[in-house]
């Protein structure tokens, strides 16, 4: 026996193992066929992911749930114009191109539809409703255009389809049609489209889900475990979280024909399409849209796949990496760029394991199912394991789309900002080998920002908003507004030609994701810094102050609570340093309960931002700092309870409703105070 | 330096240090003056308790809260009988006896009243309403006796005064008068009373609080911290948790006069008083009661006193011992018998400290204020420290009245049953030196039972029902039905002559309490056994099955969940044994994270019985196994959400209401399932 050599620097080793090819190979394999949740194709994809982990000797398992999904059975849309002899029937199909290698698999692609759309037939005049926001419908009213009983024609670009259709229903529309306007999805006028550029072809249709809630609609506050309580499908479909009216997504080309048949006043400038096109008019009519939709809303089996590297010292502390697997079509960007990055990352960790590495804490890989329907797979699992995750989960690191373009886009709960930035400094920019991802991010013309997780954008929602677990999500490229998002053309060809030629971004995403995981899993003291949280909270408070200016509402409870949090964050940061010093100088034994105690404070402080009662009328959402805004779930909202209360108070303008705003401010302040108590670790 | 001697057996040492005299001395000092919450006298009592800990070199502190309390300003009650020339004015005062050593201090006793009673004047016919239960008022209706607008005369004995007055209000009564019937409080006919026996003198009046909620009424879901949000006093007094009508407690003697002036039909046999007395009649009238009450419902400062022995190995795990300090009068039994036991216990621990003992976990002594008003001091503190207690509190050991008689009366959450019984085996019966407390308990003619904590009986409520912390409470003697409960006569003379002559029971209570605390604070593996929980849960399920027989309601979700819990309890008990074996054989290092992990599962499993959303319409109450019944808070209720739903369904008898029963059954089943997941320690 020779003397043991010092342990390798596993971080450097991890970075050095980056493999573009591995990511590319897995992405190609995962995207040969479309794989919508609940289908055999997606079950095969689950098996593929499981096999990938098995071949890396990482133990894996599948956890199935029976949940309510939704599939199209019959769709038709035609345009009648009084006085015109013929009715135009739209084909509602996305076109392949010459030599499309996926042309034959296109037959397996789900017909363009909206999950959970009501079934029914509507024939009515069309009205143009711009982005389908509340203010757009309010504008129509102000212009004397009545939407009641009409078919609302709206375009993507500002809010999610489920919010557009809800707003249309609230405005009284009998049906809704939503399209991808070339202004956003088609590049400059005259520009080419896929496969000749990254832009969406004119027949491209963006599908989606119209469910406003999260998880399985038949188990609204609990897990879809075997033998569990269920709301009936009929009841689930009748709630306000469902669209309630028939709706269809259509292509830019079909929408152009509808626009061409609309009369009425010209729409305002910011309602128009890209330059050189026809003028958009408000309607109503004379265009009449005849829409028929029959959906099959049915219980189906979904499968979450888990792979676990057990922690050596703290097996009961979890660092969780998650990515969904189900896709509306081939899913080359959404979500399997992330899946490919995850497997590539796992492959590197398996090499580390062979070199003797074992993480201090348990690392769990999650391949979620049915994210597209309503974050269903992750939500049901979090609900099922709520108590365990609440006491054991250190962090959740999500990646949905890992790549659609060059610019890195980090999102996090703020105590992870510092770790995120430090990690970005360790990884080379895949598009500029002379600088790090951090450098490019700082130098990019938009000011470098870390986005927040207060919306239902991906599988982090249950972790952050239901349990209060420090979380991140990340990816290279723009958000859900990229051209082929949720369309037929989100395939391997698009990715290798436009999304990530060379697959360096896939590997870079895995590098950042994996280095974050290594820090969180291996560092003796958790790398959380709550000072960034106080800065964020101050900014949100400023926003509230602006909103309530001129009222009797006081934000001083928030200021006081944030001040206490700052004191606590300073104190705990000092303790971290001192403990670190003691550990380095061997004054403290490793794995001591003293370290565990500090780590628990750092971990539990995020939980304290949740309230057990949840948001008013949205009680599943427990986080009082990050959660959905009632009006718009496109971007992260802060202090959602306060925001919703202000919106109500503006509408009702009663003493009670303003008092409720103050109450919601106090609630947030109390949560912040609890977080500072937890960080400090002292009972009153 | 000589070799270190083996550590002493601290348990035996602790038991050997029991001192009756110490308890007696402290009880005498604490009960020289009455000390109602919010008064200077009770602040002096707080200082006394603090000084006691200081003199034992145990660090202490005071945490004050400003809360809504209630005091009497003006009270009058008179009896008019049509046709009788004179009106009888009641003195509403409790009489001293010749040579009463507390006669002069009696002037400091708060006038007999009900806290939070509405102020007002009522003159109306009296109606006799037996124990004031819902069924008593229903019976009156069935006999054609209309309570509307009348003064309800009811007696103590089955439910709390706050429930009696609420029921009276719901029945339409304009006011309520509640008395102590000699049947329960006066011994056999002709028997002597205090100071010649333990029985209540005829002028004795049992005061109390009419608040149906818990904690400070101005901070219904949050802590009364400095600068916190407040409901206004007017709003707080206007809620359904407040009595809403004027009410007064009266003596047996005054009640006898009222009974004598009541006409109408004779009341049924089980509504009558003790043999040989006058026949009770239902009324209404001809007796007319003229009741005037003016209360001062006002913000006052209360003080919780804490004393802390910091844990050596696990300072962030808490074993909490609590007892309230405030008393309606002198408080010799309620609560200062408990306070005396607590100080006596602490004195023994201070001796242990001098012998080198330091607890593994932190021991916290709590002297609560304003328990009598609505568990106010403990509730506000638990609310203020909720997140910390949720992640750190191992157990809460309450003692309210530690002694009023000979028979030991244990109450616990079931995972503590085994420890409780083992501890009772270590302590000599203070009334029979030939056997242990356990022997006497087993041999007592009532079957030995450990009561449960599903009611608002004392300061354990917030710990068990709001947070889910394994808890106990205990005492020698009967429950709140003992003769001098909440009266002037609850003084040191009564205690030394009848409650605990010789003060051996005080010391025995401290022995059991302290040995429980030592086990919980010092045993490396927490002495929790969840098998007893499964047995209890099965019994509660049987009760539900009996209640829903003949309906479509299924209890199989409960059976399935309990089966899983049994499997989990068996598994964790096996792990406990194996770990214990490894520890004893030095195969496992002490203080390892492995032990901590097992302990966390044992500790957190109780939390899993709580639901974040809480009971339907009683959302502060989070525990789904133990919590208040809507109808009666006298005894512990199990599955309170199910019970309340069944009561509603019986009333409404709609499909919806029965479906809600099934929903509540599922909720409990889910909580039990979560507990089994936590015990097992495996994610799905
Ligand atoms: Ca669910
Ligand atoms: Ca409170
Ligand atoms: Zn996605
Ligand atoms: Zn998507
Ligand atoms: Zn008491
Ligand atoms: Zn009491």
mmCIF file with all atom_site columns, C-alpha atoms in Angstrom, chain B residues 588-681:
data_model
loop_
_atom_site.group_PDB
_atom_site.id
_atom_site.type_symbol
_atom_site.label_atom_id
_atom_site.label_alt_id
_atom_site.label_comp_id
_atom_site.label_asym_id
_atom_site.label_entity_id
_atom_site.label_seq_id
_atom_site.pdbx_PDB_ins_code
_atom_site.Cartn_x
_atom_site.Cartn_y
_atom_site.Cartn_z
_atom_site.occupancy
_atom_site.B_iso_or_equiv
_atom_site.pdbx_formal_charge
_atom_site.auth_seq_id
_atom_site.auth_comp_id
_atom_site.auth_asym_id
_atom_site.auth_atom_id
_atom_site.pdbx_PDB_model_num
ATOM 1  C CA . UNK B 1 588 ? -20.928 4.428  15.431 1.00 0.00 ? 588 UNK B CA 1
ATOM 2  C CA . UNK B 1 589 ? -19.402 7.668  16.602 1.00 0.00 ? 589 UNK B CA 1
ATOM 3  C CA . UNK B 1 590 ? -21.506 9.722  18.935 1.00 0.00 ? 590 UNK B CA 1
ATOM 4  C CA . UNK B 1 591 ? -23.112 12.880 17.571 1.00 0.00 ? 591 UNK B CA 1
ATOM 5  C CA . UNK B 1 592 ? -23.027 11.524 14.068 1.00 0.00 ? 592 UNK B CA 1
ATOM 6  C CA . UNK B 1 593 ? -25.247 12.934 11.381 1.00 0.00 ? 593 UNK B CA 1
ATOM 7  C CA . UNK B 1 594 ? -26.699 9.446  11.071 1.00 0.00 ? 594 UNK B CA 1
ATOM 8  C CA . UNK B 1 595 ? -28.242 9.684  14.520 1.00 0.00 ? 595 UNK B CA 1
ATOM 9  C CA . UNK B 1 596 ? -29.419 13.185 13.787 1.00 0.00 ? 596 UNK B CA 1
ATOM 10 C CA . UNK B 1 597 ? -31.094 11.996 10.641 1.00 0.00 ? 597 UNK B CA 1
ATOM 11 C CA . UNK B 1 598 ? -33.061 9.300  12.463 1.00 0.00 ? 598 UNK B CA 1
ATOM 12 C CA . UNK B 1 599 ? -34.016 11.748 15.192 1.00 0.00 ? 599 UNK B CA 1
ATOM 13 C CA . UNK B 1 600 ? -35.221 14.257 12.634 1.00 0.00 ? 600 UNK B CA 1
ATOM 14 C CA . UNK B 1 601 ? -37.504 11.651 11.128 1.00 0.00 ? 601 UNK B CA 1
ATOM 15 C CA . UNK B 1 602 ? -38.895 10.849 14.577 1.00 0.00 ? 602 UNK B CA 1
ATOM 16 C CA . UNK B 1 603 ? -39.360 14.524 15.368 1.00 0.00 ? 603 UNK B CA 1
ATOM 17 C CA . UNK B 1 604 ? -40.775 15.588 11.988 1.00 0.00 ? 604 UNK B CA 1
ATOM 18 C CA . UNK B 1 605 ? -43.308 12.773 11.714 1.00 0.00 ? 605 UNK B CA 1
ATOM 19 C CA . UNK B 1 606 ? -45.612 14.548 14.161 1.00 0.00 ? 606 UNK B CA 1
ATOM 20 C CA . UNK B 1 607 ? -45.417 17.713 12.026 1.00 0.00 ? 607 UNK B CA 1
ATOM 21 C CA . UNK B 1 608 ? -46.750 15.689 9.114  1.00 0.00 ? 608 UNK B CA 1
ATOM 22 C CA . UNK B 1 609 ? -50.082 15.258 10.894 1.00 0.00 ? 609 UNK B CA 1
ATOM 23 C CA . UNK B 1 610 ? -50.615 18.963 10.325 1.00 0.00 ? 610 UNK B CA 1
ATOM 24 C CA . UNK B 1 611 ? -51.977 20.388 7.106  1.00 0.00 ? 611 UNK B CA 1
ATOM 25 C CA . UNK B 1 612 ? -50.781 23.798 6.033  1.00 0.00 ? 612 UNK B CA 1
ATOM 26 C CA . UNK B 1 613 ? -54.314 24.844 5.153  1.00 0.00 ? 613 UNK B CA 1
ATOM 27 C CA . UNK B 1 614 ? -55.656 23.887 8.576  1.00 0.00 ? 614 UNK B CA 1
ATOM 28 C CA . UNK B 1 615 ? -59.131 22.817 9.588  1.00 0.00 ? 615 UNK B CA 1
ATOM 29 C CA . UNK B 1 616 ? -62.036 24.021 7.465  1.00 0.00 ? 616 UNK B CA 1
ATOM 30 C CA . UNK B 1 617 ? -63.120 27.459 8.735  1.00 0.00 ? 617 UNK B CA 1
ATOM 31 C CA . UNK B 1 618 ? -60.680 27.107 11.676 1.00 0.00 ? 618 UNK B CA 1
ATOM 32 C CA . UNK B 1 619 ? -57.497 27.528 9.689  1.00 0.00 ? 619 UNK B CA 1
ATOM 33 C CA . UNK B 1 620 ? -55.288 28.333 12.690 1.00 0.00 ? 620 UNK B CA 1
ATOM 34 C CA . UNK B 1 621 ? -55.744 24.715 13.767 1.00 0.00 ? 621 UNK B CA 1
ATOM 35 C CA . UNK B 1 622 ? -53.370 22.746 11.565 1.00 0.00 ? 622 UNK B CA 1
ATOM 36 C CA . UNK B 1 623 ? -53.418 19.320 13.202 1.00 0.00 ? 623 UNK B CA 1
ATOM 37 C CA . UNK B 1 624 ? -55.801 16.926 11.479 1.00 0.00 ? 624 UNK B CA 1
ATOM 38 C CA . UNK B 1 625 ? -55.744 14.258 14.197 1.00 0.00 ? 625 UNK B CA 1
ATOM 39 C CA . UNK B 1 626 ? -56.030 16.417 17.316 1.00 0.00 ? 626 UNK B CA 1
ATOM 40 C CA . UNK B 1 627 ? -57.947 19.653 17.346 1.00 0.00 ? 627 UNK B CA 1
ATOM 41 C CA . UNK B 1 628 ? -61.036 21.364 18.649 1.00 0.00 ? 628 UNK B CA 1
ATOM 42 C CA . UNK B 1 629 ? -64.463 20.064 17.939 1.00 0.00 ? 629 UNK B CA 1
ATOM 43 C CA . UNK B 1 630 ? -66.746 22.911 16.849 1.00 0.00 ? 630 UNK B CA 1
ATOM 44 C CA . UNK B 1 631 ? -69.356 21.836 19.357 1.00 0.00 ? 631 UNK B CA 1
ATOM 45 C CA . UNK B 1 632 ? -67.498 21.117 22.556 1.00 0.00 ? 632 UNK B CA 1
ATOM 46 C CA . UNK B 1 633 ? -63.958 21.755 23.636 1.00 0.00 ? 633 UNK B CA 1
ATOM 47 C CA . UNK B 1 634 ? -64.222 20.037 27.019 1.00 0.00 ? 634 UNK B CA 1
ATOM 48 C CA . UNK B 1 635 ? -62.556 16.778 25.997 1.00 0.00 ? 635 UNK B CA 1
ATOM 49 C CA . UNK B 1 636 ? -59.987 15.977 23.335 1.00 0.00 ? 636 UNK B CA 1
ATOM 50 C CA . UNK B 1 637 ? -61.442 15.489 19.875 1.00 0.00 ? 637 UNK B CA 1
ATOM 51 C CA . UNK B 1 638 ? -59.913 13.229 17.259 1.00 0.00 ? 638 UNK B CA 1
ATOM 52 C CA . UNK B 1 639 ? -60.132 13.853 13.507 1.00 0.00 ? 639 UNK B CA 1
ATOM 53 C CA . UNK B 1 640 ? -61.854 17.177 14.244 1.00 0.00 ? 640 UNK B CA 1
ATOM 54 C CA . UNK B 1 641 ? -62.286 18.062 10.565 1.00 0.00 ? 641 UNK B CA 1
ATOM 55 C CA . UNK B 1 642 ? -64.095 14.783 9.957  1.00 0.00 ? 642 UNK B CA 1
ATOM 56 C CA . UNK B 1 643 ? -66.225 15.227 13.052 1.00 0.00 ? 643 UNK B CA 1
ATOM 57 C CA . UNK B 1 644 ? -67.239 18.750 12.109 1.00 0.00 ? 644 UNK B CA 1
ATOM 58 C CA . UNK B 1 645 ? -68.031 17.634 8.562  1.00 0.00 ? 645 UNK B CA 1
ATOM 59 C CA . UNK B 1 646 ? -70.213 14.785 9.832  1.00 0.00 ? 646 UNK B CA 1
ATOM 60 C CA . UNK B 1 647 ? -72.080 17.201 12.107 1.00 0.00 ? 647 UNK B CA 1
ATOM 61 C CA . UNK B 1 648 ? -72.701 19.517 9.140  1.00 0.00 ? 648 UNK B CA 1
ATOM 62 C CA . UNK B 1 649 ? -73.766 16.661 6.896  1.00 0.00 ? 649 UNK B CA 1
ATOM 63 C CA . UNK B 1 650 ? -76.229 15.423 9.498  1.00 0.00 ? 650 UNK B CA 1
ATOM 64 C CA . UNK B 1 651 ? -77.672 18.928 9.671  1.00 0.00 ? 651 UNK B CA 1
ATOM 65 C CA . UNK B 1 652 ? -77.802 19.647 5.926  1.00 0.00 ? 652 UNK B CA 1
ATOM 66 C CA . UNK B 1 653 ? -78.042 16.076 4.595  1.00 0.00 ? 653 UNK B CA 1
ATOM 67 C CA . UNK B 1 654 ? -77.080 17.090 1.052  1.00 0.00 ? 654 UNK B CA 1
ATOM 68 C CA . UNK B 1 655 ? -74.938 15.117 -1.396 1.00 0.00 ? 655 UNK B CA 1
ATOM 69 C CA . UNK B 1 656 ? -72.372 17.907 -1.208 1.00 0.00 ? 656 UNK B CA 1
ATOM 70 C CA . UNK B 1 657 ? -72.144 17.844 2.561  1.00 0.00 ? 657 UNK B CA 1
ATOM 71 C CA . UNK B 1 658 ? -71.592 14.077 2.633  1.00 0.00 ? 658 UNK B CA 1
ATOM 72 C CA . UNK B 1 659 ? -69.017 14.388 -0.114 1.00 0.00 ? 659 UNK B CA 1
ATOM 73 C CA . UNK B 1 660 ? -67.239 16.863 2.099  1.00 0.00 ? 660 UNK B CA 1
ATOM 74 C CA . UNK B 1 661 ? -67.092 14.229 4.856  1.00 0.00 ? 661 UNK B CA 1
ATOM 75 C CA . UNK B 1 662 ? -65.310 11.953 2.401  1.00 0.00 ? 662 UNK B CA 1
ATOM 76 C CA . UNK B 1 663 ? -62.964 14.804 1.483  1.00 0.00 ? 663 UNK B CA 1
ATOM 77 C CA . UNK B 1 664 ? -62.089 15.354 5.142  1.00 0.00 ? 664 UNK B CA 1
ATOM 78 C CA . UNK B 1 665 ? -61.423 11.633 5.556  1.00 0.00 ? 665 UNK B CA 1
ATOM 79 C CA . UNK B 1 666 ? -59.044 11.797 2.605  1.00 0.00 ? 666 UNK B CA 1
ATOM 80 C CA . UNK B 1 667 ? -57.280 14.816 4.108  1.00 0.00 ? 667 UNK B CA 1
ATOM 81 C CA . UNK B 1 668 ? -56.588 12.943 7.338  1.00 0.00 ? 668 UNK B CA 1
ATOM 82 C CA . UNK B 1 669 ? -55.459 9.904  5.358  1.00 0.00 ? 669 UNK B CA 1
ATOM 83 C CA . UNK B 1 670 ? -53.021 12.080 3.402  1.00 0.00 ? 670 UNK B CA 1
ATOM 84 C CA . UNK B 1 671 ? -51.580 13.521 6.609  1.00 0.00 ? 671 UNK B CA 1
ATOM 85 C CA . UNK B 1 672 ? -51.070 10.023 8.004  1.00 0.00 ? 672 UNK B CA 1
ATOM 86 C CA . UNK B 1 673 ? -49.441 9.006  4.735  1.00 0.00 ? 673 UNK B CA 1
ATOM 87 C CA . UNK B 1 674 ? -47.077 11.984 4.915  1.00 0.00 ? 674 UNK B CA 1
ATOM 88 C CA . UNK B 1 675 ? -46.176 10.940 8.457  1.00 0.00 ? 675 UNK B CA 1
ATOM 89 C CA . UNK B 1 676 ? -45.311 7.451  7.251  1.00 0.00 ? 676 UNK B CA 1
ATOM 90 C CA . UNK B 1 677 ? -43.194 8.864  4.412  1.00 0.00 ? 677 UNK B CA 1
ATOM 91 C CA . UNK B 1 678 ? -41.302 11.047 6.893  1.00 0.00 ? 678 UNK B CA 1
ATOM 92 C CA . UNK B 1 679 ? -40.787 8.123  9.289  1.00 0.00 ? 679 UNK B CA 1
ATOM 93 C CA . UNK B 1 680 ? -39.511 5.933  6.489  1.00 0.00 ? 680 UNK B CA 1
ATOM 94 C CA . UNK B 1 681 ? -37.250 8.654  5.159  1.00 0.00 ? 681 UNK B CA 1
#
